[in-house]
C-alpha positions as semicolon CSV with decimal commas, in nm:
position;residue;x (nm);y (nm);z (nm)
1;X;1,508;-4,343;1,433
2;X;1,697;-4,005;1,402
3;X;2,027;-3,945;1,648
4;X;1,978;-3,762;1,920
5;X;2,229;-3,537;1,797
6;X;2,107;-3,494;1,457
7;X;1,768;-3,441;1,589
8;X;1,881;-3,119;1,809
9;X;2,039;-2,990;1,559
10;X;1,739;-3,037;1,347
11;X;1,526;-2,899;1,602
12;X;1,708;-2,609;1,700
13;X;1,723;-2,493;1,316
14;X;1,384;-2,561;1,240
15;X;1,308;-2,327;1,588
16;X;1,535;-2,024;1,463
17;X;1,365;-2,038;1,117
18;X;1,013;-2,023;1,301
19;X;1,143;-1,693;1,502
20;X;1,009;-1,377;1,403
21;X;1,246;-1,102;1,298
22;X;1,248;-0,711;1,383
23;X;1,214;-0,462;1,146
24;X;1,576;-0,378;1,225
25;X;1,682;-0,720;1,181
26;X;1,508;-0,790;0,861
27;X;1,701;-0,883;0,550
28;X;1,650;-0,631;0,245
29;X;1,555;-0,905;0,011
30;X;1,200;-0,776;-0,027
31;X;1,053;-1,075;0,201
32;X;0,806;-0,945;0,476
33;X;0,959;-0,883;0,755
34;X;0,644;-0,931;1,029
35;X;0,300;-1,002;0,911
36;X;-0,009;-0,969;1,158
37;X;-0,333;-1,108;1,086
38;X;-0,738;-1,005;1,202
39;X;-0,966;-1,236;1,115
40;X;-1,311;-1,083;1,102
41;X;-1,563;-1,270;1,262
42;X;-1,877;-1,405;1,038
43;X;-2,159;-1,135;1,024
44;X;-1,907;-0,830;1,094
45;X;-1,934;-0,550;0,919
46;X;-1,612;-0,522;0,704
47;X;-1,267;-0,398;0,790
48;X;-1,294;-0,081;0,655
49;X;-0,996;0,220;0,719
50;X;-1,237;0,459;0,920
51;X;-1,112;0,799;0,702
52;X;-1,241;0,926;0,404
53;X;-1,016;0,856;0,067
54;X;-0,956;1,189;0,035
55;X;-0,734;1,216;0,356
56;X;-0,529;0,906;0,270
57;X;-0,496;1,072;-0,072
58;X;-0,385;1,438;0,073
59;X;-0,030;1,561;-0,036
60;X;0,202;1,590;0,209
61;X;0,005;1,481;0,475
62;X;0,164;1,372;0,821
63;X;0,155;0,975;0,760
64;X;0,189;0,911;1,104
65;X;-0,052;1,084;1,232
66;X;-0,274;0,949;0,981
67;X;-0,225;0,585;1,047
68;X;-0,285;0,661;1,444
69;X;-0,669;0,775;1,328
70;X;-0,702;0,487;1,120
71;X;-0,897;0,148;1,223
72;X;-0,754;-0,179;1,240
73;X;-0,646;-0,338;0,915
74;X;-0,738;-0,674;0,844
75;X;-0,338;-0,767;0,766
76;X;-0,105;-0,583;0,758
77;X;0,265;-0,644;0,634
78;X;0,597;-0,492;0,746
79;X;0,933;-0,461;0,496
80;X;1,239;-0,362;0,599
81;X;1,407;-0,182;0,291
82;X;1,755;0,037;0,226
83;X;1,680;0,384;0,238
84;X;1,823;0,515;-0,122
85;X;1,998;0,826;0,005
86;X;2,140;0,747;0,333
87;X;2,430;0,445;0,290
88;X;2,302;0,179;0,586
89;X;2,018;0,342;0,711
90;X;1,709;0,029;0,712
91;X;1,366;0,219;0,676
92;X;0,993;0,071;0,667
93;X;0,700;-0,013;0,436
94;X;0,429;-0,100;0,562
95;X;0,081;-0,199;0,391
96;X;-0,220;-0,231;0,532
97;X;-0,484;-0,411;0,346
98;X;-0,830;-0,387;0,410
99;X;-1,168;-0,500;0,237
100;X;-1,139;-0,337;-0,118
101;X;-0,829;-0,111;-0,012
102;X;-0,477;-0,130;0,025
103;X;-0,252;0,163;0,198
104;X;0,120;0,135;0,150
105;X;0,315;0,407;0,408
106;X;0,671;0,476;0,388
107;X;0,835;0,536;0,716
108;X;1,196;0,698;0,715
109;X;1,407;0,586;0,980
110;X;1,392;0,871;1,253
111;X;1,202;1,069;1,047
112;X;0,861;1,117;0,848
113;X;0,632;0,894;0,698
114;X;0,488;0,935;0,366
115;X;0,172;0,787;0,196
116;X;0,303;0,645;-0,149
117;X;0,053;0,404;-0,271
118;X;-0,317;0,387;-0,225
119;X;-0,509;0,104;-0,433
120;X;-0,932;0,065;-0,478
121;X;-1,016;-0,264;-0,576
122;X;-1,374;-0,314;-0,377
123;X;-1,659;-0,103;-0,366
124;X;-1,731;0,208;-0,111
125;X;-1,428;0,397;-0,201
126;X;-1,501;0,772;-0,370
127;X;-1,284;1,034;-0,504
128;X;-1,351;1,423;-0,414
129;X;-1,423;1,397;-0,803
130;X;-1,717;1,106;-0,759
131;X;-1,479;0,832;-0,931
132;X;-1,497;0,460;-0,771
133;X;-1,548;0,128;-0,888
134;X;-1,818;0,136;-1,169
135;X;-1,794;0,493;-1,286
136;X;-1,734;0,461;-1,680
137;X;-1,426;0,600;-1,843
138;X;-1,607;0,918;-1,972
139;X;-1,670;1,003;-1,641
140;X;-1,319;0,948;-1,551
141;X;-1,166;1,136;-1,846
142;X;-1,448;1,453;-1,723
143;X;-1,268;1,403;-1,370
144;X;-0,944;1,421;-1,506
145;X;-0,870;1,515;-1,843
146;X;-0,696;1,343;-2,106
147;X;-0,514;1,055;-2,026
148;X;-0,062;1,043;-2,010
149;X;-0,058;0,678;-2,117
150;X;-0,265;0,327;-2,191
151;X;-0,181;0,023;-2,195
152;X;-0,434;-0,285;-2,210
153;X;-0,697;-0,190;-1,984
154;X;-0,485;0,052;-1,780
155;X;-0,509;0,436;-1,838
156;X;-0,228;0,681;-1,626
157;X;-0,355;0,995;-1,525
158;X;-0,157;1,267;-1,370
159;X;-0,372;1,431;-1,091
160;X;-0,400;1,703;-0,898
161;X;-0,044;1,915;-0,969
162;X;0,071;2,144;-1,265
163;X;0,159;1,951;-1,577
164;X;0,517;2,106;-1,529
165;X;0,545;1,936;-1,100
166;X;0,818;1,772;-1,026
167;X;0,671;1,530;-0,802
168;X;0,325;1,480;-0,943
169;X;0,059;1,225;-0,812
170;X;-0,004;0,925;-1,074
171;X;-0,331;0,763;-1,071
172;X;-0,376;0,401;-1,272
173;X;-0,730;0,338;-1,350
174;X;-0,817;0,009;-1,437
175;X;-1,078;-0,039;-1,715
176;X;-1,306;-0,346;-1,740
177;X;-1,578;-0,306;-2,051
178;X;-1,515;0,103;-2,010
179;X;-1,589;0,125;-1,605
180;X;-1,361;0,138;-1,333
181;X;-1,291;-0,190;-1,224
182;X;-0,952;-0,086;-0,968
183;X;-0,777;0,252;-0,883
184;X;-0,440;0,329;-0,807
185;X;-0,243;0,629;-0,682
186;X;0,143;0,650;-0,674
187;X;0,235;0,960;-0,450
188;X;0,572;1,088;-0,501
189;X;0,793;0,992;-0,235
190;X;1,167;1,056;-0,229
């Protein structure tokens, strides 16, 4: 049998390891710092973001505004992270996953809040161009001209900017037997 002492102590630890953190609180580690869950319930239609692609793909759009039209994820995750430019200043990521798509906001302390990574992995999802999931890589490559860089079976395009823009939009296509088997945009965000 455990002390009573011992066992409050214990307890009491074990408690303030179990309590949720702010945001504001969070370490900068990387670790989540607040996760909420939706389970969908069996025969529901799936959790689906409720605006087209190309508005969560739409340079310099107002991210906030954007994720108060969206629906409700089926997780999403919260990170606390050091803003690069302003010493101390804790600003947010947060990713919302839902079937086939994940949406990854940046949110600047007291400021804006900036798309910077969109990512396709289920069906349903279509670019203003016609790519999704299953379109072959010729198709792609028509879409978007020749590709910056492959690697295994991922091909970097650079879309929708002048080749000479600063802050241009990176999309990762992700082959499997020459059709798209994932997408992935990288927005510029700085």
């Amino acid at each position: 049998m455990i002390p009573a002492r011992p066992l409050l102590a214990l307890t009491v630890l074990v408690g303030a390891s179990c309590t949720p953190s702010s945001p504001d609180s969070a370490p900068l580690s990387g670790a989540p710092a607040e996760e909420t869950e939706t389970s969908t319930p069996p025969g529901a239609p799936p959790a689906r973001p409720g605006v087209p692609l190309a508005d969560l793909l739409a340079p310099g759009a107002d991210a906030r505004a954007l994720l108060a039209r969206l629906d409700p994820p089926r997780r999403t995750d919260v990170e606390a992270v050091a803003n690069r430019h302003v010493p101390g200043q804790v600003d947010t990521v947060r990713t919302l996953f839902y079937d086939g798509l994940r949406l990854e906001v940046y949110e600047v302390s007291g400021s804006g809040a900036f798309v910077q990574e969109v990512e396709v992995t289920g069906p349903g999802y279509t670019t203003a161009e016609g790519v999704g999931l299953g379109t072959s890589r010729d198709a792609v490559e028509a879409a978007y001209g020749p590709a910056l860089h492959t690697e295994g079976d991922a091909t970097t395009y650079q879309i929708g900017t002048g080749a000479d823009d600063p802050a241009p939009t990176m999309l990762t296509v992700r082959f499997k037997e020459n059709v798209v088997a994932a997408l992935e945009w990288a927005l510029y965000v700085d």
